[in-house]
Coordinates of C-alpha atoms in Angstrom, one line a residue:
X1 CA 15.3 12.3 5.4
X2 CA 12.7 10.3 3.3
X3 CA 9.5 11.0 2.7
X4 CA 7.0 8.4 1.7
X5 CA 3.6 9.4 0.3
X6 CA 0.4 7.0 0.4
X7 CA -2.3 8.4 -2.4
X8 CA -5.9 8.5 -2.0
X9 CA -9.0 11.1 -1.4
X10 CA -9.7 12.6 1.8
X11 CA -12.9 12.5 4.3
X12 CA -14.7 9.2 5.1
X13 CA -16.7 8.6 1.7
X14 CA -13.6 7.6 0.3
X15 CA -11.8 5.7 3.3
X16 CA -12.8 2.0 1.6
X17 CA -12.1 2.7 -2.2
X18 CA -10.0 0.6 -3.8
X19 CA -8.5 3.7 -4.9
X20 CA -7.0 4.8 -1.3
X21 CA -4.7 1.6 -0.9
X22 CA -2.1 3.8 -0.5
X23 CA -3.7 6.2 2.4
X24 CA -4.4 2.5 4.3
X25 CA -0.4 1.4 3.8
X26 CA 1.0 4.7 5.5
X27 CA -1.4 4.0 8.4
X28 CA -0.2 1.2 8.8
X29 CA 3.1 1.9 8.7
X30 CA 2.6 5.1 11.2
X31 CA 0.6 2.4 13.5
X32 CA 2.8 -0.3 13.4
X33 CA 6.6 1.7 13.8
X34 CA 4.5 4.1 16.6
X35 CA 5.1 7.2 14.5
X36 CA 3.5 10.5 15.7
X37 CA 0.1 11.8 15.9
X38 CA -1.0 12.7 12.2
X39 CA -1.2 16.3 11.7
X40 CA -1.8 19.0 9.2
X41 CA 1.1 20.8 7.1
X42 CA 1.7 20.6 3.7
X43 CA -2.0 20.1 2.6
X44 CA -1.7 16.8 3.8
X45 CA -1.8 15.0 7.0
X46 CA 2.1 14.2 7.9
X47 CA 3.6 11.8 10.6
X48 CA 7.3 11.8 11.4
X49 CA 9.2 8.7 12.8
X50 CA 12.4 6.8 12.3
X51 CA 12.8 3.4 10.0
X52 CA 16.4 1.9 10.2
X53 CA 17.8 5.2 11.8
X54 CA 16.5 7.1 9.4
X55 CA 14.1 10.0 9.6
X56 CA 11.0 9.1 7.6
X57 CA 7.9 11.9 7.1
X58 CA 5.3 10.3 6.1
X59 CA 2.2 11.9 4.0
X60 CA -1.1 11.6 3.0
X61 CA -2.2 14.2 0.4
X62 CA -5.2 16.2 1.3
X63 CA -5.4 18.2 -2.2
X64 CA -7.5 15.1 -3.5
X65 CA -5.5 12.1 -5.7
X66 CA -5.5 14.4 -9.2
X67 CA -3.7 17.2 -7.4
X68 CA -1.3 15.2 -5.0
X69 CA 1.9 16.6 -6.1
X70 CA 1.1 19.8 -5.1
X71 CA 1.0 18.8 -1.5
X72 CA 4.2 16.4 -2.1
X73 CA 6.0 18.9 -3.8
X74 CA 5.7 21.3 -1.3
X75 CA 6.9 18.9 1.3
X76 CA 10.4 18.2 -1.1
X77 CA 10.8 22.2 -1.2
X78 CA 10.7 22.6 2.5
X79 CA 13.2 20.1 3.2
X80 CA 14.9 20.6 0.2
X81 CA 14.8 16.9 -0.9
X82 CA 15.1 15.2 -3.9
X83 CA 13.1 12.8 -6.3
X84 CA 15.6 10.4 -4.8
X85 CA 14.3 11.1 -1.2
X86 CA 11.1 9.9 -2.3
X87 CA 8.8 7.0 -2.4
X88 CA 4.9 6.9 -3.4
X89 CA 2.6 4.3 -2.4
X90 CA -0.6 4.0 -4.8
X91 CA -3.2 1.6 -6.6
X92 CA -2.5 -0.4 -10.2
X93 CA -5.1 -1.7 -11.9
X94 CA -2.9 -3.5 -13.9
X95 CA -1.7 -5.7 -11.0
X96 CA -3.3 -8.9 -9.8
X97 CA -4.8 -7.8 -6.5
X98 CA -2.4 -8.5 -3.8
X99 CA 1.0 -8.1 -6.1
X100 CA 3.2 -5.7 -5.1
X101 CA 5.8 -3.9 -7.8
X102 CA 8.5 -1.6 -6.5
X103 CA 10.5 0.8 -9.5
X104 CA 12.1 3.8 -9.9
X105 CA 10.5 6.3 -12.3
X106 CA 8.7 5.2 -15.8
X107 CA 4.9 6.9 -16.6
X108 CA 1.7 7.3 -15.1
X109 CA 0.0 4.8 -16.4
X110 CA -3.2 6.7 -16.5
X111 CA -2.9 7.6 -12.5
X112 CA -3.9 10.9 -12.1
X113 CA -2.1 11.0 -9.3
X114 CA 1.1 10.0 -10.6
X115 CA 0.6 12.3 -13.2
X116 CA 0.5 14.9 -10.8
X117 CA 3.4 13.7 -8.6
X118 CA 5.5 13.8 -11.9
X119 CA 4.6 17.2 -12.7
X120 CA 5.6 18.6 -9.4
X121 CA 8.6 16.6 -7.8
X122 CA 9.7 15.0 -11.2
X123 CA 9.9 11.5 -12.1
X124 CA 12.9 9.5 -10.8
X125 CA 11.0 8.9 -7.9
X126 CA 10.3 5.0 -6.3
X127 CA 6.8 3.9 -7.2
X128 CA 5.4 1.5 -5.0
X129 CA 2.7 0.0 -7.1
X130 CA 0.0 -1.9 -5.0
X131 CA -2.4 -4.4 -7.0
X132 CA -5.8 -4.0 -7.0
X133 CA -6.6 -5.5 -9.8
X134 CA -8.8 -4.8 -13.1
X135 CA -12.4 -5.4 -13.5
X136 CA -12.2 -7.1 -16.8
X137 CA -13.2 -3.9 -18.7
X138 CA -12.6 -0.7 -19.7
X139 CA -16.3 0.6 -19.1
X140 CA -16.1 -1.2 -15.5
X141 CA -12.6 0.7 -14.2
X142 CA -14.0 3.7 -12.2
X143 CA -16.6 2.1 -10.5
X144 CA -14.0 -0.7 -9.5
X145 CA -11.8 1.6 -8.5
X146 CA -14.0 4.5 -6.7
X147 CA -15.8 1.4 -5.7
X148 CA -15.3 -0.3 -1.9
X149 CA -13.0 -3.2 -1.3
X150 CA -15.5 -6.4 -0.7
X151 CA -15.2 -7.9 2.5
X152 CA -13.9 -11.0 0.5
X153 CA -10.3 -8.6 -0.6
X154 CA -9.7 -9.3 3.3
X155 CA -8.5 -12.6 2.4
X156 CA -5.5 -10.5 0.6
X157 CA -5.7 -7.1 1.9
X158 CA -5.1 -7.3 5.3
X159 CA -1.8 -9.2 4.9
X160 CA -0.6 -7.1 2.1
X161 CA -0.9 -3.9 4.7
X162 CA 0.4 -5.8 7.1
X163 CA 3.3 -6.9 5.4
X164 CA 4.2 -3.7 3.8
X165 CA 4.2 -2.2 7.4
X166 CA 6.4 -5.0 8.7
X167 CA 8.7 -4.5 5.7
X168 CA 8.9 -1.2 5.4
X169 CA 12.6 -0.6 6.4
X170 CA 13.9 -2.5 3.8
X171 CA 12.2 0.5 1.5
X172 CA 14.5 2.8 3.8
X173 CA 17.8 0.9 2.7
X174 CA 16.8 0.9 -0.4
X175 CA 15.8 -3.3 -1.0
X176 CA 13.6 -2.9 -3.2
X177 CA 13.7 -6.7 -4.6
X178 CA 13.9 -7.7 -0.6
X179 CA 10.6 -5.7 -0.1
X180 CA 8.9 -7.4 -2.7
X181 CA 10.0 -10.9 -1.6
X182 CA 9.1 -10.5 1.5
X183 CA 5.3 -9.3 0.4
X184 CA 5.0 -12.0 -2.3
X185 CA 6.0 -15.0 0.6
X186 CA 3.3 -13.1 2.8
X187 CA 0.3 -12.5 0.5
X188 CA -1.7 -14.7 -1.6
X189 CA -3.4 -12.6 -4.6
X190 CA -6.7 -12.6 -5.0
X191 CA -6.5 -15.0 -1.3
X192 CA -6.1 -17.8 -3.5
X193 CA -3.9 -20.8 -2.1
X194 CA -1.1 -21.6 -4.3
X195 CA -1.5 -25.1 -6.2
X196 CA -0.8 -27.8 -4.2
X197 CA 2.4 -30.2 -5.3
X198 CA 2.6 -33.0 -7.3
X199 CA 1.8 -35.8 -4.9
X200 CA 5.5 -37.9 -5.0
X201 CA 4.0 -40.9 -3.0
X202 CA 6.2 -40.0 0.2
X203 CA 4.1 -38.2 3.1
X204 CA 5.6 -35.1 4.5
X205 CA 6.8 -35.7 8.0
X206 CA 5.2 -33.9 10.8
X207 CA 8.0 -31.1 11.0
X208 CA 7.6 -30.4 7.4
X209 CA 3.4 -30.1 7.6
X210 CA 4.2 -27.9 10.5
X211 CA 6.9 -25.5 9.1
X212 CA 4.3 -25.3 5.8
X213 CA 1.5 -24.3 8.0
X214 CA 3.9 -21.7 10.1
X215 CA 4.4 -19.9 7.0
X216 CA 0.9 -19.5 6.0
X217 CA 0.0 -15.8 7.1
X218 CA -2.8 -15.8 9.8
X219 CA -5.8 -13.4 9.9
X220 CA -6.4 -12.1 13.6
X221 CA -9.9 -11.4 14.2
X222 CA -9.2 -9.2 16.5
X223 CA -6.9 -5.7 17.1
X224 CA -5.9 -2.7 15.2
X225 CA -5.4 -3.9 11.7
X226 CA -8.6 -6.3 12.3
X227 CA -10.8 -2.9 13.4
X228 CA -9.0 -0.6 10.7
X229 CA -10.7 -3.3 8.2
X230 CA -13.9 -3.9 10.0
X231 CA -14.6 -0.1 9.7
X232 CA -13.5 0.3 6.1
X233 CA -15.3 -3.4 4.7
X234 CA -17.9 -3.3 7.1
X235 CA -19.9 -1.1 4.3
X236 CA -22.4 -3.1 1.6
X237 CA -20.1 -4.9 -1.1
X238 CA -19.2 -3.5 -4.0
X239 CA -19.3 -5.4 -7.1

């Protein structure tokens, strides 16, 4: 069995921070591989499924983000898991918004939740690090990240979820570097375009303009991960 934990806070005043990246991945994931209902045990809400064949628990602390490993933890006892049976999804400031880092143990970083997760499961865990960017100072980082996503981060967010979803198995098998090349060919950080080539005085045929549009990743208006968004965004911008 693996369990994979999403951080973030609990109850709706917290459902479009910045901060509870991780909460949206997992429910993605439990939408997208039609995992079960969510339901209370551990402190957390928990949905169970398979990925590649294997059984996958999936978590979302409800002890608040500073106090996630309790919840965690407890989950690892019960089954009797290891740090190795284990992989956290959460926010890093010190990614571009959009970039996705997988590794296996290392520090906290300053996440409180991490910090948390180490003290109670230990630390040779695999860290799924989603960007979300820094504000530019140091005096600006909780209110970026207790702040809401803008409705301009759907430009990157909404594939980044979706993608992780998708991708997810890979995470099971333990491809870490797949998992990331797939994100990185599926998200544009910040929803910036990449530069454009060097113009080399030859046109692209038609097949080529077409197979570079196919892999451009295409925001439905419409749907589940299109509503999930609406609700979260749908609040006033936050700077």
């Amino acid at each position: 069995m693996l369990i994979i934990a999403g951080l973030g806070n609990p109850g709706t005043k917290y459902a479009g921070h910045r901060h509870n990246i991780g909460f949206m991945a997992v429910d993605e994931i439990v939408r997208r591989h039609g995992f079960s209902a969510w339901r209370k045990k551990f402190q957390a809400e928990v949905s169970e499924g398979l990925l590649e064949g294997e059984s996958v628990l999936v978590m979302k602390p409800q002890t608040y983000m500073n106090e996630s490993g309790r919840a965690v933890g407890e989950a690892m006892r019960f089954y009797n898991l290891g740090a190795e049976d284990l992989v956290v999804l959460y926010d890093e400031l010190d990614l571009v918004a959009g970039k996705v880092r997988v590794k296996t143990g290392g520090g906290a970083g300053g996440h409180n939740g991490i910090r948390s997760i180490d003290a109670h499961c230990g630390k040779d865990y695999r860290r799924v690090r989603l960007g979300i960017g820094h504000p530019g100072s140091k005096d600006r980082v909780t209110g970026h990240v207790l702040g809401d996503f803008a409705k301009a981060d759907r430009d990157w967010l909404e594939p980044l979820l979706d993608e992780v979803a998708r991708s997810a198995g890979l995470l099971v098998k333990g491809d870490d570097a797949g998992f990331m090349n797939k994100v990185a060919l599926s998200v544009r950080p910040d929803g910036k375009d990449k530069p454009a080539p060097k113009a080399s005085g030859k046109q692209q045929s038609h097949i080529h303009q077409a197979r570079a549009a196919a892999r451009k990743p295409a925001l439905s208006k419409t749907g589940p991960m299109a509503d999930m968004l609406n609700r979260l965004l749908g609040k006033k911008d936050t700077e």
